[in-house]
Short mmCIF file of C-alpha atoms and ligand atoms in Angstrom, two decimals:
data_model
loop_
_atom_site.label_atom_id
_atom_site.label_comp_id
_atom_site.label_asym_id
_atom_site.label_seq_id
_atom_site.Cartn_x
_atom_site.Cartn_y
_atom_site.Cartn_z
CA GLU Y 175 59.66 13.75 92.07
CA LYS Y 176 61.24 11.26 94.97
CA GLN Y 177 63.25 13.54 97.33
CA GLY Y 178 65.99 12.74 97.44
CA TYR Y 179 64.82 9.05 98.25
CA ASP Y 180 65.97 6.07 95.22
CA TRP Y 181 62.73 5.08 94.65
CA PHE Y 182 59.23 5.91 94.83
CA MET Y 183 58.45 2.99 97.11
CA ARG Y 184 60.32 3.67 99.83
CA LYS Y 185 60.05 7.82 99.98
CA GLU Y 186 55.87 5.98 100.08
CA ILE Y 187 57.06 3.83 102.94
CA PHE Y 188 58.69 6.73 104.86
CA GLU Y 189 55.13 9.37 103.29
CA GLN Y 190 52.88 6.92 105.84
CA PRO Y 191 52.60 8.63 108.32
CA LYS Y 192 51.02 11.53 106.56
CA ALA Y 193 48.98 9.80 104.49
CA VAL Y 194 47.50 8.16 107.53
CA ALA Y 195 46.97 11.65 109.36
CA ASP Y 196 45.63 13.40 106.18
CA THR Y 197 43.11 9.90 105.94
CA LEU Y 198 41.67 10.41 108.54
CA LEU Y 199 41.35 13.99 109.06
CA GLY Y 200 37.77 16.45 109.42
CA ARG Y 201 35.92 12.71 110.12
CA TRP Y 202 34.81 14.07 114.42
CA SER Y 203 32.05 16.89 113.99
CA ASP Y 204 31.27 19.53 116.79
CA ARG Y 205 28.56 17.34 117.94
CA GLY Y 206 30.17 15.14 118.96
CA GLU Y 207 30.25 12.63 116.02
CA LEU Y 208 31.85 10.26 113.88
CA VAL Y 209 31.40 12.25 110.27
CA LEU Y 210 31.45 10.47 106.81
CA ASP Y 211 30.02 13.05 104.64
CA GLU Y 212 31.38 11.68 101.18
CA VAL Y 213 28.52 8.89 102.27
CA ARG Y 214 25.31 9.44 100.71
CA ILE Y 215 23.86 6.65 101.38
CA SER Y 216 20.82 7.65 103.71
CA PRO Y 217 20.89 5.74 107.61
CA GLU Y 218 17.79 4.46 107.29
CA GLU Y 219 19.82 2.59 104.60
CA LEU Y 220 22.49 1.56 106.40
CA ARG Y 221 20.67 0.88 109.74
CA ARG Y 222 18.93 -1.65 107.15
CA ILE Y 223 21.59 -3.13 105.21
CA ASN Y 224 22.63 -7.05 107.26
CA LYS Y 225 25.29 -7.97 105.43
CA ILE Y 226 28.02 -6.62 104.43
CA VAL Y 227 30.72 -7.94 101.36
CA ILE Y 228 33.97 -6.71 100.95
CA VAL Y 229 35.82 -6.97 97.28
CA ALA Y 230 39.34 -6.38 95.87
CA CYS Y 231 42.10 -7.80 95.01
CA GLY Y 232 45.59 -7.56 95.92
CA SER Y 233 47.28 -6.02 98.63
CA ALA Y 234 43.64 -4.05 98.80
CA PHE Y 235 41.96 -7.60 99.23
CA TYR Y 236 44.35 -7.95 101.95
CA ALA Y 237 43.60 -4.85 103.40
CA GLY Y 238 40.23 -5.71 103.08
CA MET Y 239 40.92 -9.38 104.79
CA VAL Y 240 41.84 -6.93 108.15
CA ALA Y 241 38.99 -4.66 107.84
CA LYS Y 242 36.55 -7.22 108.05
CA TYR Y 243 37.85 -8.74 111.59
CA ALA Y 244 37.33 -5.07 112.44
CA ILE Y 245 34.29 -4.71 110.36
CA GLU Y 246 32.19 -7.72 112.29
CA HIS Y 247 33.28 -6.55 115.68
CA TRP Y 248 31.67 -2.69 115.84
CA THR Y 249 29.25 -3.36 113.88
CA ARG Y 250 27.66 -7.25 114.81
CA VAL Y 251 27.10 -7.40 111.27
CA ALA Y 252 28.46 -10.34 109.22
CA CYS Y 253 31.07 -9.96 106.85
CA GLU Y 254 33.48 -11.17 103.86
CA VAL Y 255 35.53 -10.72 102.29
CA GLU Y 256 36.23 -12.03 98.02
CA LEU Y 257 38.66 -11.02 95.75
CA ALA Y 258 37.06 -9.64 93.24
CA SER Y 259 37.95 -12.17 90.01
CA GLU Y 260 36.06 -15.04 91.77
CA PHE Y 261 33.20 -13.43 92.98
CA ARG Y 262 31.54 -12.07 90.09
CA TYR Y 263 31.95 -14.82 88.49
CA ARG Y 264 30.42 -18.01 90.98
CA ASP Y 265 25.97 -16.04 90.90
CA PRO Y 266 27.41 -14.56 94.52
CA ILE Y 267 24.12 -13.60 97.26
CA ILE Y 268 23.86 -10.40 97.12
CA ASP Y 269 20.89 -8.11 97.24
CA PRO Y 270 19.67 -4.58 98.32
CA MET Y 271 19.58 -5.17 101.59
CA THR Y 272 23.89 -5.82 101.19
CA LEU Y 273 26.15 -3.24 101.28
CA VAL Y 274 29.63 -3.91 99.39
CA ILE Y 275 32.93 -2.18 99.98
CA THR Y 276 35.14 -2.18 97.11
CA ILE Y 277 38.64 -0.79 97.94
CA SER Y 278 40.52 -0.15 95.39
CA GLN Y 279 43.56 2.37 95.26
CA SER Y 280 43.80 2.97 91.27
CA GLY Y 281 40.25 2.48 90.85
CA GLU Y 282 41.04 2.14 86.97
CA THR Y 283 41.34 -2.12 88.75
CA ALA Y 284 39.06 -4.18 85.91
CA ASP Y 285 38.03 -7.29 87.92
CA THR Y 286 36.75 -4.89 90.75
CA LEU Y 287 34.77 -2.58 88.50
CA MET Y 288 33.29 -6.40 86.92
CA ALA Y 289 32.26 -6.77 90.39
CA ILE Y 290 30.86 -3.59 91.37
CA ARG Y 291 28.28 -4.11 88.39
CA HIS Y 292 28.03 -6.72 89.34
CA ALA Y 293 26.44 -5.98 92.40
CA ARG Y 294 24.63 -2.98 91.27
CA GLU Y 295 23.10 -4.93 88.99
CA GLN Y 296 21.82 -6.92 91.75
CA HIS Y 297 20.74 -3.60 93.25
CA ALA Y 298 22.89 -4.00 96.56
CA ARG Y 299 24.58 -1.24 97.24
CA VAL Y 300 28.21 0.50 96.54
CA ILE Y 301 31.02 1.95 99.04
CA ALA Y 302 34.19 2.43 97.31
CA ILE Y 303 37.67 2.78 98.88
CA CYS Y 304 40.03 4.18 97.29
CA ASN Y 305 42.65 6.43 96.08
CA THR Y 306 41.93 8.81 93.34
CA ASN Y 307 39.65 11.33 92.35
CA GLY Y 308 37.18 10.99 89.82
CA ALA Y 309 38.29 7.60 88.83
CA THR Y 310 35.86 5.02 87.17
CA ILE Y 311 35.02 2.67 90.74
CA PRO Y 312 34.13 5.62 92.56
CA ARG Y 313 32.09 7.22 89.79
CA GLU Y 314 30.17 3.67 89.59
CA SER Y 315 29.70 3.02 92.78
CA ASP Y 316 26.43 4.37 95.40
CA ALA Y 317 29.86 6.13 97.51
CA VAL Y 318 32.87 6.79 97.59
CA ILE Y 319 35.54 7.60 100.51
CA TYR Y 320 39.08 8.22 99.17
CA THR Y 321 42.14 7.64 101.11
CA HIS Y 322 44.04 10.80 101.74
CA ALA Y 323 47.62 8.78 100.31
CA GLY Y 324 48.45 11.31 97.44
CA PRO Y 325 49.09 9.36 94.27
CA GLU Y 326 51.17 6.29 94.28
CA ILE Y 327 53.77 6.11 91.74
CA GLY Y 328 55.31 2.58 92.84
CA VAL Y 329 53.55 -0.86 91.97
CA ALA Y 330 53.59 -1.91 95.43
CA SER Y 331 51.28 -0.82 97.51
CA THR Y 332 52.65 0.62 100.40
CA LYS Y 333 50.81 3.70 102.08
CA GLY Y 334 47.68 2.55 99.66
CA PHE Y 335 47.24 -0.16 102.09
CA LEU Y 336 47.88 1.84 105.28
CA THR Y 337 45.23 4.06 103.98
CA GLN Y 338 42.86 2.15 102.71
CA VAL Y 339 42.90 -0.52 106.45
CA VAL Y 340 42.48 3.45 108.24
CA ALA Y 341 39.77 4.09 105.04
CA CYS Y 342 37.69 1.07 106.16
CA TYR Y 343 38.06 1.27 110.31
CA LEU Y 344 36.59 4.48 109.82
CA LEU Y 345 33.49 2.97 107.65
CA GLY Y 346 33.09 0.58 110.67
CA LEU Y 347 32.61 3.14 113.69
CA TYR Y 348 30.50 5.38 110.96
CA LEU Y 349 28.46 1.93 111.11
CA ALA Y 350 28.43 0.90 114.36
CA GLN Y 351 27.89 4.59 115.66
CA ILE Y 352 24.66 5.21 112.78
CA ARG Y 353 23.45 1.69 114.13
CA GLY Y 354 23.11 1.99 117.90
CA MET Y 355 26.11 -1.03 118.63
CA LYS Y 356 28.76 2.01 119.52
CA TYR Y 357 27.64 4.99 121.14
CA GLY Y 358 30.43 8.51 121.26
CA ASP Y 359 33.16 7.74 124.16
CA GLU Y 360 33.99 4.61 123.05
CA ILE Y 361 33.35 5.60 119.45
CA ARG Y 362 35.89 9.11 120.72
CA ALA Y 363 38.20 6.42 121.99
CA LEU Y 364 38.98 4.63 119.12
CA VAL Y 365 39.20 6.96 116.48
CA ASP Y 366 41.38 8.79 119.02
CA GLU Y 367 44.10 5.68 119.06
CA LEU Y 368 43.06 6.01 115.46
CA GLU Y 369 44.95 9.44 115.46
CA SER Y 370 47.77 8.17 117.85
CA MET Y 371 48.85 6.22 114.99
CA PRO Y 372 50.51 8.26 112.60
CA ASP Y 373 53.57 8.81 115.52
CA LYS Y 374 53.65 5.04 115.96
CA ILE Y 375 54.30 4.70 111.94
CA GLN Y 376 57.13 7.64 111.96
CA ARG Y 377 58.13 5.23 115.14
CA VAL Y 378 58.66 2.38 113.55
CA LEU Y 379 60.24 3.98 110.63
CA ASP Y 380 62.67 6.20 112.50
CA GLY Y 381 63.85 2.45 114.03
CA ILE Y 382 64.31 0.47 109.99
CA GLU Y 383 67.65 0.86 110.23
CA PRO Y 384 68.40 -3.62 111.48
CA VAL Y 385 65.25 -4.19 108.89
CA TYR Y 386 67.15 -3.25 106.34
CA GLU Y 387 70.50 -4.39 107.53
CA LEU Y 388 68.22 -8.29 107.89
CA ALA Y 389 66.91 -7.43 104.51
CA ARG Y 390 70.83 -6.84 102.92
CA LYS Y 391 71.90 -10.06 104.89
CA MET Y 392 69.61 -11.95 103.45
CA ALA Y 393 70.09 -10.53 99.63
CA ARG Y 394 72.27 -13.10 98.87
CA ASP Y 395 70.90 -16.29 100.23
CA GLU Y 396 68.08 -17.64 97.83
CA ASP Y 397 65.45 -19.18 100.48
CA ALA Y 398 61.95 -18.53 100.28
CA VAL Y 399 60.47 -16.79 103.12
CA PHE Y 400 58.01 -17.10 104.96
CA PHE Y 401 55.57 -14.82 107.17
CA LEU Y 402 53.14 -15.83 109.80
CA GLY Y 403 50.45 -14.30 111.47
CA ARG Y 404 46.80 -15.30 113.23
CA HIS Y 405 43.96 -12.73 113.36
CA VAL Y 406 43.96 -9.57 111.57
CA GLY Y 407 47.90 -11.05 111.53
CA TYR Y 408 47.41 -12.70 109.14
CA PRO Y 409 46.66 -11.41 106.22
CA VAL Y 410 49.55 -8.62 107.24
CA ALA Y 411 51.52 -12.05 106.66
CA LEU Y 412 50.10 -12.42 103.57
CA GLU Y 413 50.65 -8.33 102.10
CA GLY Y 414 54.58 -9.52 104.17
CA ALA Y 415 55.06 -12.28 101.52
CA LEU Y 416 52.85 -10.10 98.28
CA LYS Y 417 55.51 -8.12 98.28
CA LEU Y 418 58.60 -9.89 98.88
CA LYS Y 419 57.25 -11.92 95.70
CA GLU Y 420 56.11 -8.21 93.55
CA ILE Y 421 59.74 -6.84 94.16
CA ALA Y 422 62.40 -8.99 95.38
CA TYR Y 423 61.48 -12.42 92.80
CA LEU Y 424 61.70 -14.53 95.56
CA HIS Y 425 59.21 -17.06 96.59
CA ALA Y 426 57.55 -16.39 99.85
CA GLU Y 427 54.30 -17.48 100.97
CA GLY Y 428 51.93 -16.23 104.34
CA PHE Y 429 50.16 -18.20 106.40
CA ALA Y 430 47.59 -18.51 109.45
CA ALA Y 431 50.40 -19.06 112.84
CA GLY Y 432 47.17 -22.15 112.76
CA GLU Y 433 47.39 -23.46 109.45
CA LEU Y 434 50.89 -24.45 110.70
CA LYS Y 435 50.47 -27.66 112.14
CA HIS Y 436 47.79 -28.29 109.72
CA GLY Y 437 50.87 -28.40 106.50
CA ALA Y 438 52.32 -25.22 106.38
CA ILE Y 439 55.52 -26.61 108.93
CA ALA Y 440 56.21 -29.37 106.24
CA VAL Y 441 58.22 -26.95 104.46
CA VAL Y 442 60.12 -24.60 107.52
CA GLU Y 443 63.72 -26.80 107.27
CA GLU Y 444 66.66 -25.76 108.66
CA GLY Y 445 67.65 -21.83 108.53
CA THR Y 446 64.30 -21.73 106.60
CA PRO Y 447 63.81 -17.65 107.38
CA VAL Y 448 60.20 -17.19 109.31
CA PHE Y 449 58.75 -13.67 109.14
CA VAL Y 450 56.22 -14.12 113.03
CA VAL Y 451 53.53 -10.97 113.84
CA VAL Y 452 52.70 -11.24 117.50
CA PRO Y 453 49.94 -10.18 118.69
CA PRO Y 454 49.95 -7.97 121.75
CA GLU Y 455 49.76 -9.47 125.04
CA GLY Y 456 46.11 -8.95 126.16
CA ARG Y 457 43.04 -10.97 127.30
CA ASP Y 458 43.10 -13.29 124.70
CA GLN Y 459 45.31 -16.23 124.61
CA LEU Y 460 46.49 -14.81 120.25
CA HIS Y 461 49.50 -14.40 122.18
CA ASP Y 462 50.66 -17.18 123.78
CA LYS Y 463 49.59 -19.02 121.21
CA VAL Y 464 51.00 -17.15 118.89
CA VAL Y 465 54.53 -17.39 120.63
CA SER Y 466 54.18 -20.99 120.89
CA ASN Y 467 53.89 -21.74 117.25
CA ILE Y 468 57.42 -19.35 117.26
CA GLU Y 469 58.76 -22.03 119.55
CA GLU Y 470 57.85 -25.00 117.71
CA ILE Y 471 59.06 -23.40 114.05
CA ARG Y 472 61.76 -22.82 116.33
CA ALA Y 473 62.71 -26.45 117.39
CA ARG Y 474 62.43 -27.02 113.53
CA GLY Y 475 65.41 -25.08 112.63
CA ALA Y 476 63.23 -22.29 111.73
CA ARG Y 477 65.41 -18.92 111.45
CA THR Y 478 62.80 -16.77 113.00
CA ILE Y 479 61.94 -12.72 112.79
CA VAL Y 480 59.58 -11.65 115.17
CA LEU Y 481 57.37 -8.71 115.69
CA ALA Y 482 55.97 -7.93 118.70
CA GLU Y 483 54.80 -5.52 120.78
CA GLU Y 484 58.11 -3.61 123.19
CA GLY Y 485 59.00 -4.91 126.53
CA ASP Y 486 57.34 -8.14 125.38
CA THR Y 487 59.00 -10.62 127.18
CA ALA Y 488 57.70 -13.78 126.49
CA VAL Y 489 59.06 -13.61 122.64
CA SER Y 490 62.79 -12.75 123.20
CA ALA Y 491 63.75 -16.50 123.80
CA PHE Y 492 62.59 -17.71 120.76
CA ALA Y 493 63.09 -14.58 118.15
CA ASP Y 494 66.69 -14.62 115.56
CA MET Y 495 65.79 -11.45 115.07
CA LEU Y 496 63.27 -8.51 116.82
CA ILE Y 497 60.82 -6.47 115.81
CA SER Y 498 59.91 -3.87 118.16
CA LEU Y 499 56.34 -2.83 117.59
CA PRO Y 500 54.70 0.77 120.02
CA ARG Y 501 51.96 -0.60 121.47
CA CYS Y 502 48.47 -0.89 120.33
CA SER Y 503 45.01 -2.43 120.67
CA THR Y 504 45.26 -5.77 118.35
CA LEU Y 505 43.05 -4.27 115.54
CA LEU Y 506 45.16 -1.28 115.27
CA GLN Y 507 48.44 -3.44 115.47
CA PRO Y 508 47.84 -4.07 111.57
CA LEU Y 509 49.60 -0.60 110.45
CA VAL Y 510 52.69 -0.97 112.34
CA ALA Y 511 52.74 -4.32 112.19
CA ALA Y 512 52.99 -4.09 108.07
CA VAL Y 513 55.78 -1.11 107.78
CA PRO Y 514 59.05 -3.19 108.29
CA LEU Y 515 58.21 -6.30 106.28
CA GLN Y 516 57.56 -3.15 103.03
CA ALA Y 517 60.71 -1.61 104.10
CA PHE Y 518 62.50 -5.44 103.92
CA ALA Y 519 60.81 -5.66 100.33
CA CYS Y 520 61.85 -2.54 99.46
CA GLU Y 521 65.28 -2.94 101.25
CA LEU Y 522 66.11 -6.65 100.02
CA ALA Y 523 64.98 -5.84 96.40
CA THR Y 524 67.15 -2.45 95.67
CA ALA Y 525 69.83 -4.67 97.45
CA LYS Y 526 69.50 -7.79 94.93
CA GLY Y 527 69.59 -4.89 92.39
CA HIS Y 528 65.70 -4.61 90.87
CA ASP Y 529 63.31 -1.76 89.64
CA VAL Y 530 61.53 -1.24 92.33
CA ASP Y 531 59.35 0.84 91.12
CA GLN Y 532 59.32 -0.83 88.14
CA PRO Y 533 59.13 -4.41 88.62
CA ARG Y 534 59.28 -7.00 85.68
CA ASN Y 535 54.81 -8.60 85.31
CA LEU Y 536 53.30 -5.82 86.90
CA ALA Y 537 51.56 -2.77 85.86
CA LYS Y 538 50.52 -0.10 87.68
CA SER Y 539 46.00 -0.76 88.25
CA VAL Y 540 45.22 -4.43 85.73
CA THR Y 541 42.36 -2.27 83.19
CA VAL Y 542 41.85 -5.77 81.80
CA GLU Y 543 40.28 -8.93 83.47
C1 F6R H 763 50.19 -4.84 96.05
C2 F6R H 763 50.12 -4.06 94.44
C3 F6R H 763 48.66 -4.65 93.79
C4 F6R H 763 47.03 -3.74 94.04
C5 F6R H 763 46.29 -4.51 93.33
C6 F6R H 763 44.54 -3.71 92.94
O1 F6R H 763 51.52 -4.29 96.15
O2 F6R H 763 49.64 -2.89 94.15
O3 F6R H 763 48.28 -6.43 94.49
O4 F6R H 763 47.03 -3.90 94.95
O5 F6R H 763 46.50 -4.95 91.76
O6 F6R H 763 45.23 -2.25 93.08
P1 F6R H 763 44.40 -1.01 93.20
O7 F6R H 763 44.18 -1.24 94.71
O8 F6R H 763 44.10 0.08 92.21
O9 F6R H 763 42.51 -1.79 92.43
#
């Protein structure tokens, strides 16, 4: 039941600290190694893999886009991400040395299922990341890593998405460990950081009221809303836009911040609301590049809603509203950055009087192609 929440979706947003913690549970052995017992594919075989292909639909696809950055960075194995519906019908190049990772909350999505059947016919190995015990996709895969989000009832995925990212990260670290790309201490440090995320997600939730206020204010106008991000913030932007489309029926679009100049900036007008996910300040120049993007869109009149790490002073001058995110490394930032965007969509749809859990035209699991 909804336990006092108005919607399952809102309840599920607030369950995310626990969902992430549960997905991380019991992954570290006494021998000082990351263990994924469910991955019943031999280490020898996983060492031979020379390509990884992630296939999924919708939010699960965006989780896969996030994971690609981490998996390639940690394993140095080329990793592609593709929509299941595209993958299946274009004669993709896969063979026994390809590892296919499929991501599906329900485990019943028809396009994803067809994609893995096709992959297995080409003798690729398939690992499913799934939230539903015994569903068709895990049954038809070589191995499964279950996300432990608990049942997700709201049609719009929230805790499903976050736990998918976490499970992909665990798999990426496991592959890096097996392939000798990362060693004990380094992996332990990354697992420690993952384990610190539930508290950080909780802090975002504790401070969510200003996001709700913004949503209620914005429910009165019918503007299109844009989302910008870069690196792992790019799929977060796409996910933020998808949430808004699904439940608030608003025109929303996510862009890669670096693509602004290549076309997207033309749609920015006086008053256009733009959410921007700013990477943490770090060694690379990502942060500064995104800050200059904010400056550019602001100069064209955009109303900027900036999600940035707490203590980031570079952004404040260009933010009409600032949403502070707890500090974490770039790769883990999606786990906190997605949360205000989910909450924003939920509150805005509520204020518009929509049925948040049962949005029009959508089903929880899409069992037809
Ligand atoms: C978005 C959403 C959908 C699903 C997609 C895949 O909020 O719920 O886009 O993510 O239909 O579903 P699963 O993960 O069940 O394969």
